[in-house]
CSV table of C-alpha atoms (C1' of nucleotides) in Angstrom, one decimal:
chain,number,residue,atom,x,y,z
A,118,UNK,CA,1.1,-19.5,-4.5
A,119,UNK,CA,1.3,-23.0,-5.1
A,120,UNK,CA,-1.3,-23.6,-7.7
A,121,UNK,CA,0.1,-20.6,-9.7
A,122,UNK,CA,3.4,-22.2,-9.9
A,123,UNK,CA,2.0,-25.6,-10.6
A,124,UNK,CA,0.0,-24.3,-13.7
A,125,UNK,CA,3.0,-22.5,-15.0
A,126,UNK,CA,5.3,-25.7,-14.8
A,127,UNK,CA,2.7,-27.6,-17.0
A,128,UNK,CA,2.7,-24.7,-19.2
A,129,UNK,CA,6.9,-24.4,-19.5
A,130,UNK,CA,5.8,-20.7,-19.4
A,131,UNK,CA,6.0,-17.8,-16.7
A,132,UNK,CA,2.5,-16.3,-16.5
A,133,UNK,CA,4.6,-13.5,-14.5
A,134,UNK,CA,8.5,-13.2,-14.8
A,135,UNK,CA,8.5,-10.1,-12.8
A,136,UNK,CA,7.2,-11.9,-9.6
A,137,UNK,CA,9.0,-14.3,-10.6
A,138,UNK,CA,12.4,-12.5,-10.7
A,139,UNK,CA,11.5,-10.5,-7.6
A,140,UNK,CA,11.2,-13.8,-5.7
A,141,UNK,CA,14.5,-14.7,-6.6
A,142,UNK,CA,16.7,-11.4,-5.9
A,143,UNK,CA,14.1,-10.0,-2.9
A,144,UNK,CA,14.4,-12.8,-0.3
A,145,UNK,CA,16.6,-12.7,2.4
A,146,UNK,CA,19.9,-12.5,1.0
A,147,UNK,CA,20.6,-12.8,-2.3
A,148,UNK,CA,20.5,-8.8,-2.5
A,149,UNK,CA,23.0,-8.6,0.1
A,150,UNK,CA,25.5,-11.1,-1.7
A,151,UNK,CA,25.3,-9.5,-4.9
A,152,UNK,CA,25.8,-6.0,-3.8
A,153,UNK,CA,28.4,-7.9,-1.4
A,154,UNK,CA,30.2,-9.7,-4.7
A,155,UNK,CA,30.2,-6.7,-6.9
A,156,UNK,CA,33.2,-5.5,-5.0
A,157,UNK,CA,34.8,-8.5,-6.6
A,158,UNK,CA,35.1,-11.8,-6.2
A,159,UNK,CA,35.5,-13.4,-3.0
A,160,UNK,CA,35.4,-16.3,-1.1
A,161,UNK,CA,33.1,-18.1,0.6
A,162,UNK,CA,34.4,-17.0,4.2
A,163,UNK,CA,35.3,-13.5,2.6
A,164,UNK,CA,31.6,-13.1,1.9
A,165,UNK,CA,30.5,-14.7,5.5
A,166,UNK,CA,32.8,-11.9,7.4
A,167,UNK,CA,31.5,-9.1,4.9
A,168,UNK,CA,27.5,-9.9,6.1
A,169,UNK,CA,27.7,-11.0,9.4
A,170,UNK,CA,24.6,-11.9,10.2
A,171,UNK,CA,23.8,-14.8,7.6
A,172,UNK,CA,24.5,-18.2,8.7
A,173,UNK,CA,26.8,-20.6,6.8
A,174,UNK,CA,23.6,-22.7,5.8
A,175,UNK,CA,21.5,-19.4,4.4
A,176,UNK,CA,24.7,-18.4,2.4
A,177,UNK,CA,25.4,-21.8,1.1
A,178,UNK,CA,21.9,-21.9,-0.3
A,179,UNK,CA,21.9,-18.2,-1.7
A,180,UNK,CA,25.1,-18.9,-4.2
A,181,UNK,CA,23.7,-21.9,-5.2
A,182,UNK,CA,20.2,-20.3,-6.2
A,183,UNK,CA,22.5,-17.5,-7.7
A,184,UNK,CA,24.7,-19.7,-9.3
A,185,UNK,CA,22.0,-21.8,-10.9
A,186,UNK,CA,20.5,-18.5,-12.1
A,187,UNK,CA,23.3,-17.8,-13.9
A,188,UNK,CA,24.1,-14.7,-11.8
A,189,UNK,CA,27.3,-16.0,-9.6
A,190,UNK,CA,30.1,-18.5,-10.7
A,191,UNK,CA,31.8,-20.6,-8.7
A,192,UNK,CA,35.1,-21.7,-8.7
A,193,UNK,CA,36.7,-24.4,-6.4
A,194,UNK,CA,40.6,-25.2,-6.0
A,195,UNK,CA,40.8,-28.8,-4.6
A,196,UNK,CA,43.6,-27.5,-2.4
A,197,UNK,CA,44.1,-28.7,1.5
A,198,UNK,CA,42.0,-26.9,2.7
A,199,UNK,CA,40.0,-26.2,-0.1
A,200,UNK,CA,38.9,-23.2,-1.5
A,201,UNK,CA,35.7,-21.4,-3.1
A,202,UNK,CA,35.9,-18.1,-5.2
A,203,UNK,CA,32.7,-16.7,-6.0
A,204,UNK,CA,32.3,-13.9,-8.3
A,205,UNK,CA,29.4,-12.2,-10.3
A,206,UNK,CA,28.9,-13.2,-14.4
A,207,UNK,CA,28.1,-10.7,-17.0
A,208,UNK,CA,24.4,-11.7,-16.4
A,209,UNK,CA,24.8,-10.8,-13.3
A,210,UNK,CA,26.2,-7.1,-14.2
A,211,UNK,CA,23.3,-6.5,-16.4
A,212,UNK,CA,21.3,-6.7,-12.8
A,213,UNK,CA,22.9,-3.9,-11.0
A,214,UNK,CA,21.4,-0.8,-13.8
A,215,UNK,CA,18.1,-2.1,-12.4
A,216,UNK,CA,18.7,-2.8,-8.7
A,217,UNK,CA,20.5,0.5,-8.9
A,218,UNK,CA,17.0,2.5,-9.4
A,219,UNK,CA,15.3,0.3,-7.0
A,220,UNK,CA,17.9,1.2,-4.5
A,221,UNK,CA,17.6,5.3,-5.2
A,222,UNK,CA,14.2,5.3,-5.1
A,223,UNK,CA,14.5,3.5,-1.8
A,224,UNK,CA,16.8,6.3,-0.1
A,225,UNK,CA,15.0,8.9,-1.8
A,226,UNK,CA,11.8,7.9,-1.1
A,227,UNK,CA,12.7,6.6,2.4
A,228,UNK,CA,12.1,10.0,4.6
A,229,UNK,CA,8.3,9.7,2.7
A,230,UNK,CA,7.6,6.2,3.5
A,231,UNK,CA,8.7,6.4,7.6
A,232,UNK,CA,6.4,9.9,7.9
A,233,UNK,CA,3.6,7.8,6.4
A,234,UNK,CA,4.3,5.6,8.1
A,235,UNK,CA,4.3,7.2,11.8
A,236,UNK,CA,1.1,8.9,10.9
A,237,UNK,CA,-0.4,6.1,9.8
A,238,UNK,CA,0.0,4.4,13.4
A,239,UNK,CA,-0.2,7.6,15.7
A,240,UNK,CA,-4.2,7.4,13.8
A,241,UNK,CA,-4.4,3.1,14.4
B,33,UNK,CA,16.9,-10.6,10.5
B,34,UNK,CA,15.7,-10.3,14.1
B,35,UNK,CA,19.2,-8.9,15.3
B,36,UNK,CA,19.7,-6.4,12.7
B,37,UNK,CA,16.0,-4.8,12.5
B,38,UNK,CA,15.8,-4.8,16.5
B,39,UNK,CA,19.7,-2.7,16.2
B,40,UNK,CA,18.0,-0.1,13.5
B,41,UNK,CA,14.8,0.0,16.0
B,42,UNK,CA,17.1,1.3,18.5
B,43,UNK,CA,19.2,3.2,16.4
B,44,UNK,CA,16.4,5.0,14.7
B,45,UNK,CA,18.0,4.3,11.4
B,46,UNK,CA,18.1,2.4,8.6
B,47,UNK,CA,21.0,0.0,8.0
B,48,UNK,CA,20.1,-0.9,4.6
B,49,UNK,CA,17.3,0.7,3.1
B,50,UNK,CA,17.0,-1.8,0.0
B,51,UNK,CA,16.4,-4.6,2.1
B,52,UNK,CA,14.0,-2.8,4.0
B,53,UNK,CA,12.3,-1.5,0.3
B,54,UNK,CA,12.6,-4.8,-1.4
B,55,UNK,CA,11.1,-6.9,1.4
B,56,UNK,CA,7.7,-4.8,1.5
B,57,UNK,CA,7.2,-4.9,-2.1
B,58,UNK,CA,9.1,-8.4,-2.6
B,59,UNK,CA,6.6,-9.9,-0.6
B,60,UNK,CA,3.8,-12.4,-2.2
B,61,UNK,CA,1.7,-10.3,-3.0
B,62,UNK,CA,2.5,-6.2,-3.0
B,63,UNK,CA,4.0,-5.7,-6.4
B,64,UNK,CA,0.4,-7.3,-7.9
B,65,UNK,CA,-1.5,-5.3,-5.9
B,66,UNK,CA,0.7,-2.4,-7.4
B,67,UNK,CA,0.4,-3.5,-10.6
B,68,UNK,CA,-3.4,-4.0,-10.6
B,69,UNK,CA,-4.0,-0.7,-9.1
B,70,UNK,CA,-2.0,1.2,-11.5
B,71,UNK,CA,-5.2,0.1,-14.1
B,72,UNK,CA,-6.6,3.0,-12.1
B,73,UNK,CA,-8.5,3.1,-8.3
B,74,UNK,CA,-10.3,0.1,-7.4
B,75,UNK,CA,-12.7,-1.2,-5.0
B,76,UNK,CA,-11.8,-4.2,-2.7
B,77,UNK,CA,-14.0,-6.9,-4.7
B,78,UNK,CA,-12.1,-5.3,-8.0
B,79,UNK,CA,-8.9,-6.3,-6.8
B,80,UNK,CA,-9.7,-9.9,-5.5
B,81,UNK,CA,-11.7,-10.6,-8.5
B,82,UNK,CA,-8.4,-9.2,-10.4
B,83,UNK,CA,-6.1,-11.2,-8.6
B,84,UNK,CA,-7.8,-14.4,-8.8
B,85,UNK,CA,-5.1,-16.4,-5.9
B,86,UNK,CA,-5.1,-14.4,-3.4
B,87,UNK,CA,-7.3,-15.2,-0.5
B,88,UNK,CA,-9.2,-12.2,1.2
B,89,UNK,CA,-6.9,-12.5,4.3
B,90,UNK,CA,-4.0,-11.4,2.7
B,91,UNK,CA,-5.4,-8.8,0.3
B,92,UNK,CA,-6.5,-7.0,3.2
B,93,UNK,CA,-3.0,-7.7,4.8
B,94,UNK,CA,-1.4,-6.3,2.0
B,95,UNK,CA,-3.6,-3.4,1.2
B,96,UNK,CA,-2.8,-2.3,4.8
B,97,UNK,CA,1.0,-2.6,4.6
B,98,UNK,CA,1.1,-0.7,1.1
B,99,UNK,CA,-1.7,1.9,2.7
B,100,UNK,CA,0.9,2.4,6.1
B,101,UNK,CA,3.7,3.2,3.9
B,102,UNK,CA,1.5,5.6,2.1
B,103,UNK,CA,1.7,3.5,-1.4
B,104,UNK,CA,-2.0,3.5,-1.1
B,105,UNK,CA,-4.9,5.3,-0.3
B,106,UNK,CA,-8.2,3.9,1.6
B,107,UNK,CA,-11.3,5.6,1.1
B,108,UNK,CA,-14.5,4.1,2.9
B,109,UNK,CA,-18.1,4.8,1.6
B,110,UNK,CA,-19.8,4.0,5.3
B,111,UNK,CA,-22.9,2.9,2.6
B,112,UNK,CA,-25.2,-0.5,3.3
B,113,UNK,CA,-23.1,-2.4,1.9
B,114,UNK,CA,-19.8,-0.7,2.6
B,115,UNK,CA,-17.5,0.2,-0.1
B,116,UNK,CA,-14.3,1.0,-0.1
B,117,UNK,CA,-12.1,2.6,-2.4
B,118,UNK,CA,-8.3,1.8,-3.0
B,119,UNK,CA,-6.1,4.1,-4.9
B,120,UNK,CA,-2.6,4.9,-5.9
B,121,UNK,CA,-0.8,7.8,-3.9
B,122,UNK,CA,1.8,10.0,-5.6
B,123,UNK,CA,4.4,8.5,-3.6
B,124,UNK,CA,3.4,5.1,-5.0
B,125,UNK,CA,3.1,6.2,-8.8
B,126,UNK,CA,7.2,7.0,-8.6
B,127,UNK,CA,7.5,3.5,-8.0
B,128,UNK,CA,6.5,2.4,-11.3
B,129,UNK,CA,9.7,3.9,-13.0
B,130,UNK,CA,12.6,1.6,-10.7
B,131,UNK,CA,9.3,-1.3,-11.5
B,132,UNK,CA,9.6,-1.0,-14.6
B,133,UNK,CA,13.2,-1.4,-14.8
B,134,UNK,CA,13.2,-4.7,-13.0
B,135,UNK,CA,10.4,-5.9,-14.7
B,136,UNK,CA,11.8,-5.3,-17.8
B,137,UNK,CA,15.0,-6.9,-17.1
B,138,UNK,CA,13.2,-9.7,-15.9
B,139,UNK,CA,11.8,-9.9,-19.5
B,140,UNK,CA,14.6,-9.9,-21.1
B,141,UNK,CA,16.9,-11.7,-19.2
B,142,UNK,CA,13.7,-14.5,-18.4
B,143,UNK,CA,15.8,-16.6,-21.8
B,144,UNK,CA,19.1,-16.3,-20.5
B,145,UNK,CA,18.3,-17.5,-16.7
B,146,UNK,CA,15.7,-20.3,-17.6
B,147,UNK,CA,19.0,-21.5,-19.7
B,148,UNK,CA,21.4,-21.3,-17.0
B,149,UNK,CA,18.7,-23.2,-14.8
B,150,UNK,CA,18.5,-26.0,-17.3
B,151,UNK,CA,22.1,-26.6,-17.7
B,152,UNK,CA,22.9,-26.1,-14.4
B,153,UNK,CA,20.3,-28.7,-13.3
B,154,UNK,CA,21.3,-31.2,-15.6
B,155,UNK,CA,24.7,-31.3,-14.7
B,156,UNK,CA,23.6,-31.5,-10.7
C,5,DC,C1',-19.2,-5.8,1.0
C,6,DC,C1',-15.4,-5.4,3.7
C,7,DG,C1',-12.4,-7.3,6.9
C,8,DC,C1',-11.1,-9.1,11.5
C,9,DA,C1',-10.0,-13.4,14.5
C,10,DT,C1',-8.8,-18.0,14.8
C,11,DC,C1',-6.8,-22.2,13.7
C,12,DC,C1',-3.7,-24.9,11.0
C,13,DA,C1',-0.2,-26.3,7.4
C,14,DA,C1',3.8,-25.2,4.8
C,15,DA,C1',8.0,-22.7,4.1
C,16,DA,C1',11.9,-20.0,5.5
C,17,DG,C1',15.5,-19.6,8.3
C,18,DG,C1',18.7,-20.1,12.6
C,19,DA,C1',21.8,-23.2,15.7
C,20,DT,C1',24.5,-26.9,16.0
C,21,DA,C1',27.1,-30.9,15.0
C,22,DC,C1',29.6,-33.4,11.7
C,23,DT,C1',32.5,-34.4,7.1
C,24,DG,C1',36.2,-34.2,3.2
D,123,DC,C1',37.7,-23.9,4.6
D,124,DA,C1',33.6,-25.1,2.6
D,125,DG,C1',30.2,-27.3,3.0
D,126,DT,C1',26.0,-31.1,4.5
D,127,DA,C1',22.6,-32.9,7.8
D,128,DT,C1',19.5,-32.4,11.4
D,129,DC,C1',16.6,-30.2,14.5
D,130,DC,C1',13.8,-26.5,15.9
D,131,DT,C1',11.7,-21.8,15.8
D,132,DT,C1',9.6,-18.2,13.2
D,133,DT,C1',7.1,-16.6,9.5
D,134,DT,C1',3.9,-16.9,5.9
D,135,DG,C1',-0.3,-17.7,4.2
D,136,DG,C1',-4.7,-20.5,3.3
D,137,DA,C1',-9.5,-21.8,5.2
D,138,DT,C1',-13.2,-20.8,7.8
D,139,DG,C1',-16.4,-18.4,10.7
D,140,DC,C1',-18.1,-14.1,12.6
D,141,DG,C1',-19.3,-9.0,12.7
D,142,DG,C1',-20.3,-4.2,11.1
DNA sequence: CCGCATCCAAAAGGATACTG
DNA sequence: CAGTATCCTTTTGGATGCGG
């Protein structure tokens, strides 16, 4: 919330990086790309094809927030027409040990979380 | 995205079962309650007195979202006042282990981002 | 005490048109 | 090709009042 985020800023400290780091990677997208750039680096229109369903604007504004983060580089060649390579740092690397549990526990625990969740709403 | 979720509706599967894990527990609010609740079962009051930002509305939101999935377990007192219990399910302790992870990396990796921020911002 | 319903403001995100 | 700018819709969440 906003006042949170306020008192933090006056602070120059993170009350709670966790929430904080989870904001960044579990939006819409930025997920996605990653997973999407650890094939390799790629560019911009590479990236568009590879996640179809993202507009131009929403992927714009996802490598920037990556690349400000440190996560993603970008490299441009001023060449008619120009070009965009995108690819993931060695910060970035150190995120995939821990994505990589979230993701198991998600398609292990998947099969439990959709029976809960039908019984849940056969009862509501 | 609209498109994509209504496609899995229909399909009855699950295109990408990290986005669909990250964005319940990525949201505002879930990985607190999580968090809070690990300190062992609590009653409704506990948790918004624990969680000082959160307005009642979504604690309730929240608690019901973590309680479909079966994260958490509801247990009303029908008592004068009513009480009601929240808990942690077995299914929601194994997410502290994949938590962890990320929240640890979010620790240690808090330095190296807030760094990239800065220089990032001051040359944009 | 718990939580639902309503209303409203803010933020996120999609579609489209335009630029170097 | 790789964006930026604008407009508009959807989603999120806070505030408040009411009910069991």
């Amino acid at each position: 919330m906003k006042k949170r985020e306020e008192i933090e800023k006056k602070l120059g400290l993170n009350l709670c990086p966790i929430r904080t780091v989870l904001a960044q990677i579990g939006d819409k997208w930025s997920l996605l790309v990653i997973l999407q750039l650890r094939a390799g680096g790629q560019r911009f229109s590479q990236l568009q094809r590879a996640i179809p369903d993202i507009s131009q604007r929403m992927l714009t504004q996802t490598l920037r927030k990556l690349e400000r983060d440190g996560l993603v580089s970008r490299k441009v060649t001023p060449s008619t027409p120009p070009r965009v390579d995108y690819a993931i740092t060695a910060l970035g690397q150190s995120l995939f040990e821990p994505i990589g549990a979230m993701a198991q526990w998600a398609i292990d625990k998947q099969p439990d979380i959709l029976k809960a969740r039908d019984q849940f709403d056969r009862q509501h």
